[in-house]
mmCIF file of C-alpha atoms in Angstrom:
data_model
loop_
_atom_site.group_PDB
_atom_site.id
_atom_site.type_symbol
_atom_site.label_atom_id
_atom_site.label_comp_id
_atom_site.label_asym_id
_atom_site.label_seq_id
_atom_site.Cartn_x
_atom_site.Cartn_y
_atom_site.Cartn_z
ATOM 1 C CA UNK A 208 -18.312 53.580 -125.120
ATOM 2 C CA UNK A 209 -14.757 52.714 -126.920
ATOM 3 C CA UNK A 210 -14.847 48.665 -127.870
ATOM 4 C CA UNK A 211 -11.691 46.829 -128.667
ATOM 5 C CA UNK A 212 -11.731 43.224 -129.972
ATOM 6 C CA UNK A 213 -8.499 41.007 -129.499
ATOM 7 C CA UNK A 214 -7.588 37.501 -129.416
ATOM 8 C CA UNK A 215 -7.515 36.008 -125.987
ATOM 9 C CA UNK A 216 -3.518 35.567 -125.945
ATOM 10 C CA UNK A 217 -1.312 37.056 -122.517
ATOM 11 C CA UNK A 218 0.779 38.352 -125.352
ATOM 12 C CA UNK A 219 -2.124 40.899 -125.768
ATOM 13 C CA UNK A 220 -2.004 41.983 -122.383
ATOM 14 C CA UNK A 221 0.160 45.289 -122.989
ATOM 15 C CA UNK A 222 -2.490 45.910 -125.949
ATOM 16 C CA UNK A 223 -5.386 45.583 -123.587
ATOM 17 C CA UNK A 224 -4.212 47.386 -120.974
ATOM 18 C CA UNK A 225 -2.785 50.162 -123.716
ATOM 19 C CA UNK A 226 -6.929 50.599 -124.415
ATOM 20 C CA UNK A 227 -8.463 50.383 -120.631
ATOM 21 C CA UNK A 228 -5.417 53.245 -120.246
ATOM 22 C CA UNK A 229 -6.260 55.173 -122.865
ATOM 23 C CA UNK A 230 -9.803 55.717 -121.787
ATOM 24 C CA UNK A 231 -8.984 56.176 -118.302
ATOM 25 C CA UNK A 232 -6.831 58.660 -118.868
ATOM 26 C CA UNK A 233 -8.485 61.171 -120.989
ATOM 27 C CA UNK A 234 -11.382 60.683 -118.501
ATOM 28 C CA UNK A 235 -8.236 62.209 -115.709
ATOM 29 C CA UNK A 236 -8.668 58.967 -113.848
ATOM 30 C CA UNK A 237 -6.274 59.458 -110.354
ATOM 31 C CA UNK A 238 -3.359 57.593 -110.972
ATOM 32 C CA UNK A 239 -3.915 55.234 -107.624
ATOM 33 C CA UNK A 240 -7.883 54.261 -109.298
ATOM 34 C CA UNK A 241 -6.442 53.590 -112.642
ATOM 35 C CA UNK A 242 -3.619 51.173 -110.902
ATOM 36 C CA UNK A 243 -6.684 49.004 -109.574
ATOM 37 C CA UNK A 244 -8.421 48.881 -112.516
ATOM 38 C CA UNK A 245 -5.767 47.949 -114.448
ATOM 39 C CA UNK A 246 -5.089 45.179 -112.121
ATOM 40 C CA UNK A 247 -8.387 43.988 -112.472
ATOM 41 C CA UNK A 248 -8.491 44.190 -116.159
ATOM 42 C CA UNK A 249 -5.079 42.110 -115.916
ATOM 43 C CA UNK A 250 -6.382 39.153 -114.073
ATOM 44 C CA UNK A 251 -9.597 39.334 -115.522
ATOM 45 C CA UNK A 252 -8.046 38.907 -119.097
ATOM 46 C CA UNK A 253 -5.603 36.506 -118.324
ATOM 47 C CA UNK A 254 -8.123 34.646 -116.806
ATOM 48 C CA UNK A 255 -9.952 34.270 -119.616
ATOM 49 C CA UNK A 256 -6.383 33.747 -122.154
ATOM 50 C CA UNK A 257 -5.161 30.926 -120.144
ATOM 51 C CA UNK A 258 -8.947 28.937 -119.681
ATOM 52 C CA UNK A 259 -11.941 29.991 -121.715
ATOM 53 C CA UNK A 260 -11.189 28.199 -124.930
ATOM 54 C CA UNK A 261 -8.083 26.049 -124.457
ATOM 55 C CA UNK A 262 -7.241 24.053 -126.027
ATOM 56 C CA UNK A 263 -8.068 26.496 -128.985
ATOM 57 C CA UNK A 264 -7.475 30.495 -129.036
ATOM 58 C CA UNK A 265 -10.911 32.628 -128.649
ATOM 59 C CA UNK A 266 -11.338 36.164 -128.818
ATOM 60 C CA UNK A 267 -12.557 38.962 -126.442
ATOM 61 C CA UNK A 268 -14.275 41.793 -126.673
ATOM 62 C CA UNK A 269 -13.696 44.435 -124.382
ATOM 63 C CA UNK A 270 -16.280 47.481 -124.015
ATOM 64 C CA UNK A 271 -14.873 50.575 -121.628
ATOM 65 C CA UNK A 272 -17.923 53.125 -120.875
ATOM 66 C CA UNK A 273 -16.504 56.458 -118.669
ATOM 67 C CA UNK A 274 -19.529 58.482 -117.123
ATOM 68 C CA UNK A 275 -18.765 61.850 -115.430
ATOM 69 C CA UNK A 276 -21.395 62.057 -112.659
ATOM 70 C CA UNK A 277 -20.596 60.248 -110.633
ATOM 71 C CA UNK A 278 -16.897 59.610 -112.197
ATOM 72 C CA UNK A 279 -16.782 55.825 -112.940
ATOM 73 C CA UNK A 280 -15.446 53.060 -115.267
ATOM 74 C CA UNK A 281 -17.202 49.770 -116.349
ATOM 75 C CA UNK A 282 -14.673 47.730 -118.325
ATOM 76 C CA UNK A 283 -17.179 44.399 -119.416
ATOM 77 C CA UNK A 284 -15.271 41.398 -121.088
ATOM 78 C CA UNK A 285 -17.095 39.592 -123.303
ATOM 79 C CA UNK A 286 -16.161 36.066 -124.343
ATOM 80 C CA UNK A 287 -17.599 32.865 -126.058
ATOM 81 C CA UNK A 288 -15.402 30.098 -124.006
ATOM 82 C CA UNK A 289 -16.356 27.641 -121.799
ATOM 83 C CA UNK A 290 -19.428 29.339 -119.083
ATOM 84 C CA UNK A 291 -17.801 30.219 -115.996
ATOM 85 C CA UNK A 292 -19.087 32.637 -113.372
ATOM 86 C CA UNK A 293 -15.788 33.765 -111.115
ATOM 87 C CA UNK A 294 -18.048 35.358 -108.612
ATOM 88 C CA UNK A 295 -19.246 31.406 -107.686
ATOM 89 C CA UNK A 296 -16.184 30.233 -106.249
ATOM 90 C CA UNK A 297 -16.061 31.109 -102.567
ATOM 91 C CA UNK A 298 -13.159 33.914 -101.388
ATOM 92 C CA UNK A 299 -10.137 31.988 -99.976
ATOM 93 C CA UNK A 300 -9.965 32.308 -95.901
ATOM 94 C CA UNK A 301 -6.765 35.110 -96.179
ATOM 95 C CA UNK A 302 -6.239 34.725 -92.595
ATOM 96 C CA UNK A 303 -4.632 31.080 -93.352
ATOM 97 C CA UNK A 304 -0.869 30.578 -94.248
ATOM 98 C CA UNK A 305 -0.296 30.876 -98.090
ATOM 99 C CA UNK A 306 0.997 26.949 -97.552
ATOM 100 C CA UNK A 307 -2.475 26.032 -95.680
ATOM 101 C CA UNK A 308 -4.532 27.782 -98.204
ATOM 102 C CA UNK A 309 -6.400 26.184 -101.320
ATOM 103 C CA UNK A 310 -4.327 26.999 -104.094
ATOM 104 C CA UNK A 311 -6.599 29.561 -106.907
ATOM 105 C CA UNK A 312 -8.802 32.048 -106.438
ATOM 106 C CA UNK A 313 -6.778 35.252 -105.134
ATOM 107 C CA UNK A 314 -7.026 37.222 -108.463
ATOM 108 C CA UNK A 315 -10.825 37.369 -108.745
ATOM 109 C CA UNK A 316 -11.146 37.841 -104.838
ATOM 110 C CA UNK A 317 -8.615 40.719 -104.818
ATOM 111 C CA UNK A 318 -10.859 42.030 -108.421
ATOM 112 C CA UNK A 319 -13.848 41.721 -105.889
ATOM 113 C CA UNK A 320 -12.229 43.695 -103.101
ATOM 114 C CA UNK A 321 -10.749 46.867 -105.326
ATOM 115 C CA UNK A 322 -13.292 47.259 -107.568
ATOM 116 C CA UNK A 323 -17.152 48.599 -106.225
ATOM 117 C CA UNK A 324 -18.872 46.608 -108.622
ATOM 118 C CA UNK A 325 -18.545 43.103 -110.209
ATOM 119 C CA UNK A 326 -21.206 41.443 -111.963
ATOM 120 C CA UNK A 327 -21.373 38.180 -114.417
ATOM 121 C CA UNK A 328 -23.804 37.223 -116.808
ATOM 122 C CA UNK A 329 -24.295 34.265 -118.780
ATOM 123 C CA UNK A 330 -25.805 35.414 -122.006
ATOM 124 C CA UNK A 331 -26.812 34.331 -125.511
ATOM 125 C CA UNK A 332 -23.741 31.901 -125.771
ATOM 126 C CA UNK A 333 -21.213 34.580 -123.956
ATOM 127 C CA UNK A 334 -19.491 35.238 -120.636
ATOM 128 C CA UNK A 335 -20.152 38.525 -119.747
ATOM 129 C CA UNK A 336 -17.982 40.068 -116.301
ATOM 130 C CA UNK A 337 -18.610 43.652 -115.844
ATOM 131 C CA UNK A 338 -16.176 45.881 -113.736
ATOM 132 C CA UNK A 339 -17.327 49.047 -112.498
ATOM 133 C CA UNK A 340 -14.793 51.867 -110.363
ATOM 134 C CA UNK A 341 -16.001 55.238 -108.860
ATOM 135 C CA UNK A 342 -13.458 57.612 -108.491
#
């Protein structure tokens, strides 16, 4: 398991992403699986930059774990901010206009729909979102 700490800043996106990449890609991740999950990673991680700990700047730690049988990924984020389970909020109705539609709420349901595995814990003080992707 490879572990990367950063601050929780969107200016640290290309370094996250740098680090999920890296993992994926000595692990020969197919190109079209490691699109997803960085996608995921993305909105998961700016997520967390733009609300966890505003108004003051947090960090994150970031754990990626690569298994071979079956081939997988589970990127977990790891925060202190404010609790917050994404998986609560209810998935937007998609079949509505984007004008009719409740505005928030895409990123995690699109996270939900690529990846085979999300799961959120509240624990010891910390939001913990785990991401897993077979391949």
């Amino acid at each position: 398991m490879k572990e990367l700490v950063i601050e929780a800043l969107t200016d640290n996106l290309t370094e996250l992403l740098a680090f999920v990449d890296e993992q994926l890609e000595a692990a020969d991740c197919p190109v079209k699986t490691q699109m997803q999950i960085d996608i995921a990673a993305e909105e998961i991680f700016v997520n967390i930059a733009n609300y966890a700990y505003k108004p003051s700047i947090g960090t994150v730690k970031v754990l990626v774990e690569v298994t071979e049988d079956p081939s997988a990924a589970e990127i977990t984020f790891i925060d202190s901010g404010i609790p917050y389970d994404p998986l609560e909020k209810a998935d937007p109705d998609v079949t509505l206009s984007a004008d009719e539609r409740q505005i928030g709420g895409l990123g995690i349901f699109m996270v939900k729909k690529t990846m085979d595995d999300v799961k959120y814990e509240y624990l010891d003080g910390h939001n913990v979102l785990m991401l897993k992707k077979v391949w």
